Each structure stands twice: as structure tokens, then as C-alpha cells.
Coordinates of C-alpha atoms in Angstrom, one line a residue:
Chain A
X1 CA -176.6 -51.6 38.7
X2 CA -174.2 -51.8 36.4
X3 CA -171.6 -54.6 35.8
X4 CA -168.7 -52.7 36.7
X5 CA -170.5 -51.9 40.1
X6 CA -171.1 -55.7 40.2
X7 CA -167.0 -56.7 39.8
X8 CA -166.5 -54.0 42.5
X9 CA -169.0 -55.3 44.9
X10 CA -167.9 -58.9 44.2
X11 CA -163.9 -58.4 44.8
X12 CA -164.7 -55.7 47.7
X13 CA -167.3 -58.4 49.3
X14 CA -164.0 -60.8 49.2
X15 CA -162.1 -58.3 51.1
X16 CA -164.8 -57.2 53.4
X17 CA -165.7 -60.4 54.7
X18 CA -161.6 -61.4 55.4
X19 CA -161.4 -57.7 57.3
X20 CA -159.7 -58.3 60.8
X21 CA -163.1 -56.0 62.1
X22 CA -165.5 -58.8 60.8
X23 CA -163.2 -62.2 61.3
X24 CA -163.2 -60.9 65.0
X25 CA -166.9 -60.4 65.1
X26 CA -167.7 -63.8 63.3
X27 CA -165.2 -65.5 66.3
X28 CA -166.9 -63.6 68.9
X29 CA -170.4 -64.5 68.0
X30 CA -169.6 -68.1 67.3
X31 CA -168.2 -68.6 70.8
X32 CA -171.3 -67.0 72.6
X33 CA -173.9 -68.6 69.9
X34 CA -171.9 -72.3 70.8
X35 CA -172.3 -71.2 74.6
X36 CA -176.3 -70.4 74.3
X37 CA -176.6 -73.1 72.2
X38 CA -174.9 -76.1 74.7
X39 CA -177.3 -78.0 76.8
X40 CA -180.8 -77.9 78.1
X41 CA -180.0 -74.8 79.8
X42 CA -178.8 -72.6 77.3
X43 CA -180.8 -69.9 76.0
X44 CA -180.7 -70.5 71.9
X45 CA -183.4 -68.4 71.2
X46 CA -181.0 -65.3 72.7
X47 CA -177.8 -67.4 71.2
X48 CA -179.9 -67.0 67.7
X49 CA -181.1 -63.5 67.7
X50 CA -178.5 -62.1 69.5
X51 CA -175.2 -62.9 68.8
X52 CA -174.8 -62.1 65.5
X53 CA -176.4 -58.7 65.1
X54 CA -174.3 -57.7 68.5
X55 CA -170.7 -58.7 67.3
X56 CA -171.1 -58.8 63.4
X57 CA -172.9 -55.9 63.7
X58 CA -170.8 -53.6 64.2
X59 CA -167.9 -55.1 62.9
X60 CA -169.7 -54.6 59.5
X61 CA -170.3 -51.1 60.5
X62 CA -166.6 -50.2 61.1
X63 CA -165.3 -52.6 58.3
X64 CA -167.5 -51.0 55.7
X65 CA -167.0 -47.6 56.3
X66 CA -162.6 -48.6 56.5
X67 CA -163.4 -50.0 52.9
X68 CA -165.4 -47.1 51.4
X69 CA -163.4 -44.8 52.7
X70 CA -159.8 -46.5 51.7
X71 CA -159.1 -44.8 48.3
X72 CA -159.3 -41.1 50.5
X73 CA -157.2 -42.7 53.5
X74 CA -154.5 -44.4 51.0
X75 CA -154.6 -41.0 48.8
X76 CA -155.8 -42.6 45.8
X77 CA -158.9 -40.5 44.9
X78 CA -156.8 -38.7 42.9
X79 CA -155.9 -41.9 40.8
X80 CA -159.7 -43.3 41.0
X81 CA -161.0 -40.1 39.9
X82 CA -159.1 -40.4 36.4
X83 CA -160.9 -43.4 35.8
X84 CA -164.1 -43.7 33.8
X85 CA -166.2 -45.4 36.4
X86 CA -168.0 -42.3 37.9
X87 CA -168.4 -42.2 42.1
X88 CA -172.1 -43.5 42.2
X89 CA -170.8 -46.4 40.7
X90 CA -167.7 -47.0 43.3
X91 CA -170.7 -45.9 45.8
X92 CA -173.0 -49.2 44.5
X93 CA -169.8 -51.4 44.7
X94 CA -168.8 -50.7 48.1
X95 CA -172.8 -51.1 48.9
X96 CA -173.0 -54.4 47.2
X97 CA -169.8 -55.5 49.1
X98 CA -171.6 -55.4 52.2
X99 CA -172.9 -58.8 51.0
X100 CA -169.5 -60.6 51.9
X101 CA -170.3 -60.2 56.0
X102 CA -174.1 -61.0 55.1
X103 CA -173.3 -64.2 53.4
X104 CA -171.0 -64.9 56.6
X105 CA -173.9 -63.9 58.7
X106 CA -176.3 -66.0 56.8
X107 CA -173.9 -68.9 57.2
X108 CA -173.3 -68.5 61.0
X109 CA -177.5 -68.3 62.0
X110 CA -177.9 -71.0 59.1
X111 CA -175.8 -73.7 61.0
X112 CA -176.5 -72.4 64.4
X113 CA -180.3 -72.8 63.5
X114 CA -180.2 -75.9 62.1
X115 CA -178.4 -77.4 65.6
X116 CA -181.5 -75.5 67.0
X117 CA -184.2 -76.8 65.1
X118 CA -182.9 -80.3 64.1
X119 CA -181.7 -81.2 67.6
X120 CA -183.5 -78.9 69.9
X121 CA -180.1 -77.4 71.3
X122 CA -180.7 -74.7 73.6
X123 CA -184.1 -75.7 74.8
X124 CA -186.9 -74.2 74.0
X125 CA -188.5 -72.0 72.9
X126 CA -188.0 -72.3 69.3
X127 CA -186.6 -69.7 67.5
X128 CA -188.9 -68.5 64.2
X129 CA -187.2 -67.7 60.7
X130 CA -188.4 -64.3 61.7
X131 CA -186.1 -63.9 64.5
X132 CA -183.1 -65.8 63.3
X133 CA -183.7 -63.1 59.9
X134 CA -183.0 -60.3 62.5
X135 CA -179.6 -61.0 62.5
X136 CA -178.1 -60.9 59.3
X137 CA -180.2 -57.9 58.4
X138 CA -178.5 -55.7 61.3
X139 CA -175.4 -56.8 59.5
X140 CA -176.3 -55.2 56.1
X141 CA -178.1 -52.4 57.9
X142 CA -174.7 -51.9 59.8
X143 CA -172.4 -52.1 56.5
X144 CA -174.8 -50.2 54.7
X145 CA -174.6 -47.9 57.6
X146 CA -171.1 -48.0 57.6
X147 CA -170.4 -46.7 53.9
X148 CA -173.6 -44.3 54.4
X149 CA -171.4 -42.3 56.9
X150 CA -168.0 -42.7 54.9
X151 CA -169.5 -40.7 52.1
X152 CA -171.2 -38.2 53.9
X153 CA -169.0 -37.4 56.9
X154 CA -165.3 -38.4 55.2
X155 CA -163.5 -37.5 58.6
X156 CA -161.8 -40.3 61.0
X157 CA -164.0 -40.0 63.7
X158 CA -166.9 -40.0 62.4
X159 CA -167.5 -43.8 62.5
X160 CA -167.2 -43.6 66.2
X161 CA -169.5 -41.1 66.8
X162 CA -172.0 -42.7 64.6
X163 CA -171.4 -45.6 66.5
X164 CA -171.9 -43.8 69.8
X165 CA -174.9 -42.5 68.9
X166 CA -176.6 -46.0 67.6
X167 CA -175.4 -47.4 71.6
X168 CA -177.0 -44.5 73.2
X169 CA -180.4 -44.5 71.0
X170 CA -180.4 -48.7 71.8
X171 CA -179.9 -48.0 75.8
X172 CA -182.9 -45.2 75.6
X173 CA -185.2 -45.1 78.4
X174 CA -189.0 -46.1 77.1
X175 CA -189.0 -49.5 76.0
X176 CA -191.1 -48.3 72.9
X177 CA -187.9 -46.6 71.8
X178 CA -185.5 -49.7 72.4
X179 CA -188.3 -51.6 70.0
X180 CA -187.4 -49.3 67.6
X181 CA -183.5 -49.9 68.1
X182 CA -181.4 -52.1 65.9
X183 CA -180.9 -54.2 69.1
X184 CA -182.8 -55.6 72.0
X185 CA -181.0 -57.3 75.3
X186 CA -183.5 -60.2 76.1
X187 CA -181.8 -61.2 79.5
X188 CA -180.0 -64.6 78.5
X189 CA -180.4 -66.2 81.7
X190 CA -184.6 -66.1 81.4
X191 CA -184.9 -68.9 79.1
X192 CA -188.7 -68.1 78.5
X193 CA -187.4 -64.5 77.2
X194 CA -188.5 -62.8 74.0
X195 CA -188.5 -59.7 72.6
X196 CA -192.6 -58.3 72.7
X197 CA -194.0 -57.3 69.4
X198 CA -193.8 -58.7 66.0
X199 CA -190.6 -60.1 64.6
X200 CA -191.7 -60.4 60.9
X201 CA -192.4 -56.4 61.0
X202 CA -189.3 -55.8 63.0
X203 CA -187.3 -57.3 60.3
X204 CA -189.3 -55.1 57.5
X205 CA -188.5 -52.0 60.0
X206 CA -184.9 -53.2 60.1
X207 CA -184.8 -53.9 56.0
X208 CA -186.4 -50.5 55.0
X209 CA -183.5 -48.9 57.0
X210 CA -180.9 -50.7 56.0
X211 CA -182.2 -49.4 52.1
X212 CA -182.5 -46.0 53.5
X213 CA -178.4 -45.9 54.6
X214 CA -178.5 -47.1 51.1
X215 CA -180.0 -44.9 49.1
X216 CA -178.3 -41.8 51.4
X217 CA -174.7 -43.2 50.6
X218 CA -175.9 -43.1 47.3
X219 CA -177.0 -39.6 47.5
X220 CA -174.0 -38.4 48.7
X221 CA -172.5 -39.1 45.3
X222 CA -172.8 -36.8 42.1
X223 CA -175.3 -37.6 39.3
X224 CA -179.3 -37.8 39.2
X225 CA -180.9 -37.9 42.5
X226 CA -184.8 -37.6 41.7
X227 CA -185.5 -41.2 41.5
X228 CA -183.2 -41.7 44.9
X229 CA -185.5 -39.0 46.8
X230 CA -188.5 -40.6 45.7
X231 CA -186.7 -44.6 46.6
X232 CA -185.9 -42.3 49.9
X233 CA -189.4 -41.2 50.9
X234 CA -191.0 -44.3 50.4
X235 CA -188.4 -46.3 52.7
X236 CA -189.1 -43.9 55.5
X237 CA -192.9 -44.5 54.9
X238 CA -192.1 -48.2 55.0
X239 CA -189.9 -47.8 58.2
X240 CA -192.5 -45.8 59.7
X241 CA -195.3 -48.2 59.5
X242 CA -193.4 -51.5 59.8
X243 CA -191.5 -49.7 63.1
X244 CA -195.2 -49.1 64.6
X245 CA -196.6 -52.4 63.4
X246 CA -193.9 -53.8 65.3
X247 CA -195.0 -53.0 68.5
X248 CA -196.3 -54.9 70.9
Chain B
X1 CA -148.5 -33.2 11.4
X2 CA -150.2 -35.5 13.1
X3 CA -153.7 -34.3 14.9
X4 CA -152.7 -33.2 18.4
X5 CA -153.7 -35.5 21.4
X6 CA -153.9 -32.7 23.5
X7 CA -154.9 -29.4 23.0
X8 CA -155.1 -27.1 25.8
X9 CA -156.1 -23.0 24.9
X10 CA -156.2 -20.1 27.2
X11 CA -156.0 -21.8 30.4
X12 CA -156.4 -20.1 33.2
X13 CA -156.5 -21.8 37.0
X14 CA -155.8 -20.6 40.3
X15 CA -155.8 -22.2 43.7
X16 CA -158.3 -19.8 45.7
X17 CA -155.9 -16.1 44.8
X18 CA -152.6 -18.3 43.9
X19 CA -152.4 -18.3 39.8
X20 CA -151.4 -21.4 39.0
X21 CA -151.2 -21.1 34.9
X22 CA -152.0 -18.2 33.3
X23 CA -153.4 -17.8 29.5
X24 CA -151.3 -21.4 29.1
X25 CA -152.0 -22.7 25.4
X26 CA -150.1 -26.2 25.2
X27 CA -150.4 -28.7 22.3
X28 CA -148.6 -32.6 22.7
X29 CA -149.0 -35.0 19.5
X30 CA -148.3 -38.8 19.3
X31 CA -144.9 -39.5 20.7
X32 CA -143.6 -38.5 24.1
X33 CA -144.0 -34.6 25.3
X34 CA -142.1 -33.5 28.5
X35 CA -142.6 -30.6 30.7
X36 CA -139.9 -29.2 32.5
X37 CA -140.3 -26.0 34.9
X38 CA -139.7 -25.7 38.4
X39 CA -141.9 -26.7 41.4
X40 CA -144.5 -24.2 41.6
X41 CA -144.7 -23.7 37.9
X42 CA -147.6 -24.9 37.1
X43 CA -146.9 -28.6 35.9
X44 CA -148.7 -30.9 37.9
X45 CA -152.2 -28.5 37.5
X46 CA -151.5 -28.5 33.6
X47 CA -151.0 -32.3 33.9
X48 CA -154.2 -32.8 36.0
X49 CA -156.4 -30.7 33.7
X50 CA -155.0 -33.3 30.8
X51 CA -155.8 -36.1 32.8
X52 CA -159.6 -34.7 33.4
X53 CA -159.2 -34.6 37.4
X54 CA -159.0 -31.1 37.3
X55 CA -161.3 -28.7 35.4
X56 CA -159.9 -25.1 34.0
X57 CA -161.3 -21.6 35.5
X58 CA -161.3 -20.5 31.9
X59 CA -160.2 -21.9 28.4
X60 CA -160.6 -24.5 26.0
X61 CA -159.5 -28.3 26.5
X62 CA -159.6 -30.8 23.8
X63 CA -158.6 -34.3 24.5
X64 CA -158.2 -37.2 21.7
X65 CA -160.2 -35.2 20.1
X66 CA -162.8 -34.9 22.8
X67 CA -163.5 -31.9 24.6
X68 CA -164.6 -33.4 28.3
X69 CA -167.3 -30.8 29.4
X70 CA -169.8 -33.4 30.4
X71 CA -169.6 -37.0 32.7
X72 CA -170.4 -39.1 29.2
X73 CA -167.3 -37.2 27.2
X74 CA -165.3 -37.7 30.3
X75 CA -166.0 -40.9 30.6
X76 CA -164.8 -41.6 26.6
X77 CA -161.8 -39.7 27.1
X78 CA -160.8 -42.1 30.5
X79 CA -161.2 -44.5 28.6
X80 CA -158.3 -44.2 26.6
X81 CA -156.4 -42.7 29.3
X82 CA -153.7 -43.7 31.8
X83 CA -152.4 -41.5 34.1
X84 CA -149.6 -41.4 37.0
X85 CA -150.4 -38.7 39.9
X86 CA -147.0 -37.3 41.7
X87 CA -148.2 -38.3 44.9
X88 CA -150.3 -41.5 44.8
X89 CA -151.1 -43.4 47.8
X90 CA -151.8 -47.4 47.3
X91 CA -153.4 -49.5 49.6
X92 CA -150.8 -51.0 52.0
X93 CA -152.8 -53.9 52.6
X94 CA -153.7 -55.0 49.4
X95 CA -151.3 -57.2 47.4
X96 CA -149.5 -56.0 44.6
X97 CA -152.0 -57.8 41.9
X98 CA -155.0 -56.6 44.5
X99 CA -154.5 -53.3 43.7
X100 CA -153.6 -53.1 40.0
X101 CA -157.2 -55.6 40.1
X102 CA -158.9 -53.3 41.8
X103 CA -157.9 -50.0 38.9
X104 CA -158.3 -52.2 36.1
X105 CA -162.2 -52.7 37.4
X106 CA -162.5 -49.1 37.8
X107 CA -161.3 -49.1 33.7
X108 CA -164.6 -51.4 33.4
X109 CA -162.4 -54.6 32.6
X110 CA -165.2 -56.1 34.2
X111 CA -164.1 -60.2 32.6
X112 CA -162.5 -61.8 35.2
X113 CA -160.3 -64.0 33.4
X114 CA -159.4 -61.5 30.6
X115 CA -158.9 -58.6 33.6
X116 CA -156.5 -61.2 35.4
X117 CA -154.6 -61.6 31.8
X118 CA -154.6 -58.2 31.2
X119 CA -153.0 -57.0 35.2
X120 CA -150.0 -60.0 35.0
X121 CA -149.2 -58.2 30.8
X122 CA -148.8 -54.4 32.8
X123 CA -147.3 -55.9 36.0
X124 CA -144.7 -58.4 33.7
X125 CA -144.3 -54.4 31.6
X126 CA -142.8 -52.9 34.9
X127 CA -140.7 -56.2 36.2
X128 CA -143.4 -56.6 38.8
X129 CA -145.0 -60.3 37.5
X130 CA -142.5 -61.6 40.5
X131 CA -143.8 -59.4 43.5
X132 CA -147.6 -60.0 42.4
X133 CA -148.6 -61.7 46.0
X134 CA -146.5 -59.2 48.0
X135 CA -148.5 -56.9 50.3
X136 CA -147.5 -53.1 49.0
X137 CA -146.4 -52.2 52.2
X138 CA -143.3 -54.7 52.0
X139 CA -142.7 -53.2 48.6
X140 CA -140.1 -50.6 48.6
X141 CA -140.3 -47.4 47.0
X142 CA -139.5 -47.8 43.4
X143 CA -141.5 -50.9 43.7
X144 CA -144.8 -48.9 44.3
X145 CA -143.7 -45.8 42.2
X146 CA -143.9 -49.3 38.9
X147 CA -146.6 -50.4 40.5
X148 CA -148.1 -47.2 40.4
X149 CA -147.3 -47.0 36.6
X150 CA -148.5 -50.5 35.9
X151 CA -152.2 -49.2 36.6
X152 CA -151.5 -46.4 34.4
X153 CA -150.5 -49.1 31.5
X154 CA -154.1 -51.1 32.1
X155 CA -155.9 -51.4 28.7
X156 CA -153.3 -49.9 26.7
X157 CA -154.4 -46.5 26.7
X158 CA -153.9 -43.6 23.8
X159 CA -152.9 -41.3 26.3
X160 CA -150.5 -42.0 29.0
X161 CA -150.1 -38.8 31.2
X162 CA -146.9 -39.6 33.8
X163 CA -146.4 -37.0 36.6
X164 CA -142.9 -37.6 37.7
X165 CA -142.6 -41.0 37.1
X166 CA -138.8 -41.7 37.7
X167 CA -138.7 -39.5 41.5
X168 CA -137.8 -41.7 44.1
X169 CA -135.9 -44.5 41.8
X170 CA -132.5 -45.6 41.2
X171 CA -130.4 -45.0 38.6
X172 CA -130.6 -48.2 37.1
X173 CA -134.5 -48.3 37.7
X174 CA -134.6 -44.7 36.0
X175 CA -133.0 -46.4 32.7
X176 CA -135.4 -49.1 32.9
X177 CA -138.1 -46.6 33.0
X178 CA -137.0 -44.3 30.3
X179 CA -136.6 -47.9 28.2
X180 CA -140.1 -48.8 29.0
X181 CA -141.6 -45.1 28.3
X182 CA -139.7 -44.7 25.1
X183 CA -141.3 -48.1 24.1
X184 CA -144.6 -47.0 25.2
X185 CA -144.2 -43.5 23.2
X186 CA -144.1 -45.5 20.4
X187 CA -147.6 -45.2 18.5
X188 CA -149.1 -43.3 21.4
X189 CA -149.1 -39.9 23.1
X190 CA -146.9 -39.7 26.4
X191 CA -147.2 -36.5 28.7
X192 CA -144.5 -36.6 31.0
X193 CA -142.9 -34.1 33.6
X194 CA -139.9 -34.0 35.6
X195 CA -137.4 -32.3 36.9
X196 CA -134.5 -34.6 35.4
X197 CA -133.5 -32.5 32.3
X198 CA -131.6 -35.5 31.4
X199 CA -134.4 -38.1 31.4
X200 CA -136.5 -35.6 28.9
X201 CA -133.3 -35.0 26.7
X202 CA -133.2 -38.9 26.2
X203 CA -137.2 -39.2 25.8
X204 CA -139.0 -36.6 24.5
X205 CA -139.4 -35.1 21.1
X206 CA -141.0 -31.9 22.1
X207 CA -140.5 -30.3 25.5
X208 CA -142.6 -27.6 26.8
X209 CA -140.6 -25.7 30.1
X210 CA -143.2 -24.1 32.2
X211 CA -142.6 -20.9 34.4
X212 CA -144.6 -19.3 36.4
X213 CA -147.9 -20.3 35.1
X214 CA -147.0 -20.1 31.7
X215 CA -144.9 -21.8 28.8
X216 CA -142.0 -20.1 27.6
X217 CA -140.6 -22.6 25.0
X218 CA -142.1 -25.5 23.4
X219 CA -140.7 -27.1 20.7
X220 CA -137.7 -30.3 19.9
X221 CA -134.9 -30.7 22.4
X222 CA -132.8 -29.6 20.1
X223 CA -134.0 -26.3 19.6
X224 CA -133.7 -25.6 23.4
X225 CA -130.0 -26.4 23.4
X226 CA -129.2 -23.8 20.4
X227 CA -130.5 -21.3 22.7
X228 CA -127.7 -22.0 24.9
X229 CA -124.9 -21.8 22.1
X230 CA -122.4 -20.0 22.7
X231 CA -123.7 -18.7 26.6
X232 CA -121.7 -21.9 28.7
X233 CA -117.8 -22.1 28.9
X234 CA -115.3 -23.8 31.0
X235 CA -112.5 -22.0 33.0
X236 CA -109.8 -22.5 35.4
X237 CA -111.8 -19.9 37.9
X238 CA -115.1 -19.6 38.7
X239 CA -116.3 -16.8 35.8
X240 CA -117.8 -13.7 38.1
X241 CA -120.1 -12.7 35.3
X242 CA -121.3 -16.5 35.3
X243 CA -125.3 -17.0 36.2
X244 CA -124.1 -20.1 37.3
X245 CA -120.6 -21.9 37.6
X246 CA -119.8 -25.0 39.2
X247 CA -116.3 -27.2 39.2
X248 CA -116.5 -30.6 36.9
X249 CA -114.5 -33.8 37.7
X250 CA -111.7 -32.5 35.7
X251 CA -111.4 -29.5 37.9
X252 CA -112.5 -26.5 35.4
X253 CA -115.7 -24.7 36.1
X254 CA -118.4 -25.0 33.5
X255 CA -120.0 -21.7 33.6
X256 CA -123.7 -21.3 32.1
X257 CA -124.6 -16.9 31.3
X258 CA -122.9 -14.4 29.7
X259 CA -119.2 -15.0 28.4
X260 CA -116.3 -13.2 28.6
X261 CA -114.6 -12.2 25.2
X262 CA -111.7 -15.3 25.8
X263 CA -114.5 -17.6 26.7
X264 CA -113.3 -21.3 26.0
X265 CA -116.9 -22.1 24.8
X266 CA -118.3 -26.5 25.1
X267 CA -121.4 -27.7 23.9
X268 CA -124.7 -26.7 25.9
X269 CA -127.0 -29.5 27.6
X270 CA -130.4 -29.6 27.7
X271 CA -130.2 -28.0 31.6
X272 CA -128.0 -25.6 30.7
X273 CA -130.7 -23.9 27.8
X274 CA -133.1 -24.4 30.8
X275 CA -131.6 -22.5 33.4
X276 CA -130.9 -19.7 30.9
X277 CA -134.6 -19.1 30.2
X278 CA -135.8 -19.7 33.4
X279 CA -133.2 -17.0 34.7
X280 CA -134.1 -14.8 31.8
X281 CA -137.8 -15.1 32.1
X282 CA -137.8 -14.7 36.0
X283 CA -135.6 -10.9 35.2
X284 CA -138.5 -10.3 32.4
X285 CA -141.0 -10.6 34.6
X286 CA -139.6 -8.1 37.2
X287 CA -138.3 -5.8 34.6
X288 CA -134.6 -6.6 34.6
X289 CA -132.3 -6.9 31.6

């Protein structure tokens, strides 16, 4: 990483996490996480695991993808090209920028959790680190995702049919293929409800692919690409094995 | 002579079968160059190979000494290198100081505070300082077209390469330009093209006219002009053996081509020397006289 990727990452993070896409997913996953979270009888393990990844989510997704894709929308590739910072690098800035809706992310399941964990709000059962880490990490997977798909497919639909295809592999039939999804519906009015299998290697599963939208975003650009195959290889290993460890 | 800035030999592109410059050898020094041809001529491709966006078919290419054949060299020469596309798009949603920000990143200002500095000094250089906070799509369209150039200004670069950069403004924001660009040409090289013969008679101390892929003069401003002494006229009647004749304020015709034998003969202009070799190299070219 290079400091110029650093500058670009930190300015683009400011404008990622202010993107109308990711305020309205923050507002929508505040209102359901306060609704799971008020009372005895809310469900705050669901309000914790589940609101975040399912609004912020994709906002991230869409946001990110908007961003890396803005200097070919606005016609400015032209402009960025005579520059001397070289497209892997503006590929690592738009990556690192994904950390504006993380940090958002991190905030809203930090303050949510503590109201959990501090005063018990939404009943039990408690929700682990584990699952509460879910969250934020489909956010980075999703903005990750997001600029993965607006260097390799640089046409305006493809977002949506990316986005298609993640909501039809997350609805498929087995339930040893929605374990392996980004996102689980645990039904929010079964308080006692929890996704089977093993959080902590869920979130390794979901980490190793949010690297691997990465490292294929990063592909995508000109330069060396041995030391990204080999970075690739080894995250599919790693989402292999933590995506069957995960299961129940 | 100075050392030349750029040096462009035997270049040869074409768009899929479309030649776009053909055998085109072009040399600019320190100071301000300006190419004049007419759309299709080749200007914008010559000006994007300068500006290392666009890489030749064939020939050599030497910039600040450089010759860019590799990402590193590239990167050396964009260092030193600002450079105005005709058509550049700008983020309507980003302010005016966002974007320049944003460019001036991509030129690896990396400091924050000294970047910050460094954007108000280009943005106060185009009488922008005032509109910094504005979103660009409030801006109207000589506002972008100086905000455009204020990113080419960042980090006071050696060689400025402008595509056009008074289209779309006012006369009174064209004057400001040319007062800005002749400042700028001062102790660096400008490349500049447009079709305003008048803007390149007041800036530029070597012009280059570009037809049809190739250059057919290069050299002072001056020197164009004398080719047109004694070839433009004025007359009560439109001249039939004019190449072109159009009717002045005063009511004569100024005729621009071959003159009669009574011909009432005025000084040539920098467009008048222009559209004579343009005619004359567009008859060449299909055999005429």
C-alpha cells in the first residue's frame, strides 16, 4: 500500500460513508436494531446480527461500486489516466475507502451491543462478539464486492445483476447452502432463534471472501499479478475450510 | 535553442482503418506552441500521445527529455505534466475544491495541509478561490471548463498540455485565459490547440497547423502571415476568383485567394494564411493546382 493509495482511501472513505446508498442503510438498520432491541420481547440477538449486514449491506455494495466506477461515469478516465498514480493504485484507494461504511458499521453494532450487553435489552440470549462481528464484515465484503464488480464488469447494470444473483444464492433451497450465504433470516419473532453452526468460522468464511473480491478488483488492474494469484488461492483455501467448519 | 520539451518523430496512429496522423514529426520548446487544423485533423490524438494517454502505432516520442515506453518513465514524465482533455467530465457531486482534492492526490500530493495550500493557489490562478464549496453541477460552463484547468495547474508542472481550453467561454473569460496562459508560458512549455486563430496569434510563439494527419507549417506566427502577403484584398463586390470573400462592417468584401491584377491588397491575419494552406494542401492532396 502505498501513501498515495492511503490519501485516496481516506478522502474516498469520507465520501463513501456520507453516500445517500449508505446514510439510508445506516437509518434503516437503526430503526429495526432500536425495534429488536425495545423490551423484554424483542429479539436483540436478530436486531444485532441482522440488521446491519441486511441494510448496510448492500448499500455498501451499490455505494462502492457508484464510487469506483465515478471517474468512467463522469468521463474523467481520460483526465486520471494522465496522472502518475497508476490504476492498481486508484484500485487500493477505492478498496481501502470501503472502510468509511465499516467504521459506521462498527459504530452502529458497537452501541447497539453495548445497550445489549450492559442492560440486557432485547432479552436473551446473548449475542457473542462472534455474531455481532458478522455484521460489519458483510459490509466490507459487500463494498469490496461492490468495487470488485466495477472493475471487472464497467457496464451500468452490472451491480444489479450482481446483486440479483447474491439474493438468489441467499434464498437457495438446502439449508447447507444458505450457511454458506452472506445472510441468514433467523425468524425474529422466535426469540430462542440462532443461526446453527459456528459463528467464529462463519466470520473467517465471510473475511476470506471479502479478501477474495479484494484481491480480484485488484486483478482487474494492470501491473504484476503473481503474488495476487498466489494471495487468491490461498483465500479460496481459507474460504473453503472455514465455510465447511462452519457447519453445523 | 533551447532543448525541445517535446519531441514527437514519425508518428503514425490510426483509429481501427481511420489514419489519424501520418509520419507526423512535431517539436514544441519552452514557451507556448499552438496547433491549429481543422476537426478531424489529427490534433487532439497528437495532443493525447504528448500527454502519455495515448501510445503511437509507430514512431518515436520523447518527453522532457524522457521517452515514456515503460509505467516508471511514465510515471516521471506525469509528474511534471498537466494536461486539459477537450471533453472532460467532472464529478457533479463533488464540490469544486473536492474535485481539484481529489487530482491533486492522484499527482501524489499526498500532505494534507500542503495539498489543501497547494488546490486554493490553482483554484485563486483561475478566479475560482470564491466558488470552492459550490457543487460542480451548479457551476456553469466556463466555471468547469477553469476548473478543469485548475487541476491541470496542480504542482506547477513543466509541461502544460491544453486541448481547447477557451471552447465554451465568453469573451471576456477567453481574455482572462489567454492572460493566465501567457503567464503560465512563461518559463514553461505550453501545448495548446484551438480553433480560435485569434487566441494563438495573441499566445503562441510557434504554431504548428495540422491537416489531415499531418503538419504542413510549423514555425512563428509571423511567418504564417507572410504566406498570405499579397493573396487577401478588399472590394466593393464579392471577387469571383476569391477562395473566400465575405462583407466587413464597412461594407467591402475582404477576399482571401488569388487576386486580380487591380487588387486593393490589406494586411493578412493569422486565419487568412490558414485557410490558404489548408485550401492549398486539401487540392495537393487530390492532385489539383
Amino acid at each position: 500500500m502505498t501513501a498515495v493509495a492511503a490519501a485516496l482511501g481516506l478522502v474516498q472513505a469520507r465520501h463513501l460513508a456520507r453516500h445517500p446508498w449508505v446514510l439510508v442503510g445506516v437509518g434503516l438498520a437503526v430503526l429495526v436494531m432500536q425495534y429488536g432491541l425495545r423490551g423484554p420481547e424483542g429479539n436483540g440477538l436478530a436486531a444485532l446480527t441482522q440488521a446491519v449486514p441486511f441494510y448496510l449491506g448492500p448499500a455498501a455494495f451499490f455505494a462502492a461500486n457508484l464510487a469506483a466506477s465515478r471517474d468512467r461515469r463522469a468521463g474523467t478516465s481520460e483526465l486520471v489516466t494522465a496522472s502518475p498514480t497508476t490504476s492498481r493504485r486508484r484500485a487500493s484507494g477505492a478498496l481501502l475507502a470501503v472502510g468509511g461504511p465499516v467504521l459506521l458499521a462498527l459504530g452502529l453494532v458497537g452501541a447497539a451491543g453495548a445497550a445489549h450487553w450492559i442492560s440486557g435489552a432485547g432479552g436473551p440470549p446473548r449475542a457473542t462478539v462472534a455474531d455481532v462481528a458478522s455484521g460489519p464484515l458483510v459490509v466490507c465484503g459487500g463494498g469490496l464486492l461492490g468495487v470488485a464488480t466495477a472493475y471487472w464488469a464497467p457496464f451500468r447494470t452490472a451491480p444489479i445483476l450482481v446483486m440479483a444473483g447474491l439474493v438468489l444464492w441467499c434464498q437457495a433451497g438446502r439449508m447447507e447452502w444458505q450457511l454458506l450465504t452472506p445472510y441468514v433470516e433467523v425468524p425474529a419473532a422466535d426469540a430462542g432463534a440462532r443461526v446453527p453452526g459456528s459463528m467464529a468460522w462463519h466470520d473467517l468464511y465471510l473475511g476470506c471472501l471479502a479478501l477474495l473480491a479484494a484481491t480480484a478488483a485488484l486483478l482487474a488492474t494492470p501491473g504484476p499479478r503473481r503474488w495476487l494469484l498466489i494471495a487468491g488461492v490461498v483465500l479460496a483455501a481459507g474460504a473453503a475450510l472455514a465455510g465447511w467448519r462452519q457447519l453445523p | 535553442m533551447t532543448t525541445p520539451t517535446v519531441e514527437l518523430t514519425g508518428i503514425v496512429k490510426s483509429y481501427r482503418r481511420t489514419p489519424a496522423l501520418r509520419d507526423t514529426t512535431f517539436v514544441a520548446h519552452p514557451g507556448i506552441t499552438g496547433l491549429l487544423g481543422p476537426n478531424g485533423a489529427g490534433k487532439t490524438t497528437l495532443l493525447r500521445i504528448a500527454a502519455t494517454v495515448l501510445a503511437p502505432d509507430q514512431g518515436v516520442v520523447r518527453l522532457l527529455g524522457l521517452n515514456p515506453h515503460s509505467d516508471e518513465v511514465r510515471g516521471e514524465i506525469r509528474r511534471q505534466l498537466g494536461y486539459l482533455p477537450q471533453d472532460v467530465g467532472i464529478h457533479r457531486f463533488f464540490t469544486a475544491f473536492e474535485f481539484v482534492d481529489y487530482i491533486a492526490i492522484l499527482k501524489e500530493m499526498v500532505h494534507r495541509r500542503s495539498r489543501h495550500q497547494e488546490v486554493h493557489r490553482v483554484l485563486g490562478l483561475v478566479g475560482l478561490d470564491d466558488v470552492a464549496r459550490k457543487r460542480v453541477y451548479a457551476l456553469s460552463g466556463g466555471m468547469r471548463r477553469r476548473l478543469a484547468l485548475a487541476q491541470a495547474l496542480l504542482g506547477d508542472p513543466q509541461l502544460l498540455v491544453l486541448d481547447e481550453p477557451t471552447s465554451g467561454l465568453d469573451p471576456e473569460q477567453r481574455l482572462r485565459f489567454r492572460d493566465l496562459i501567457s503567464r503560465l508560458g512563461e518559463g514553461r512549455t505550453v501545448l495548446l490547440s484551438s480553433h480560435n486563430s485569434d487566441d494563438l496569434a495573441a499566445l503562441c510563439g510557434h504554431i504548428a497547423v495540422l491537416h489531415s494527419g499531418h503538419i504542413v507549417f510549423a514555425g512563428p506566427p509571423a511567418e504564417l502571415i507572410a504566406t498570405a502577403e499579397g493573396r487577401v484584398w478588399q472590394s466593393t463586390q464579392r471577387a469571383p476568383g476569391a477562395l473566400l470573400a465575405w462583407r466587413t462592417g464597412d461594407g467591402l468584401y475582404r477576399n482571401v485567394g488569388d487576386p486580380p491584377p487591380d487588387a486593393t491588397f490589406v494586411p493578412p491575419q493569422l486565419e487568412d494564411a490558414y485557410l490558404l494552406l489548408v485550401r492549398q494542401d486539401s487540392l495537393s492532396a487530390v492532385g489539383g493546382p
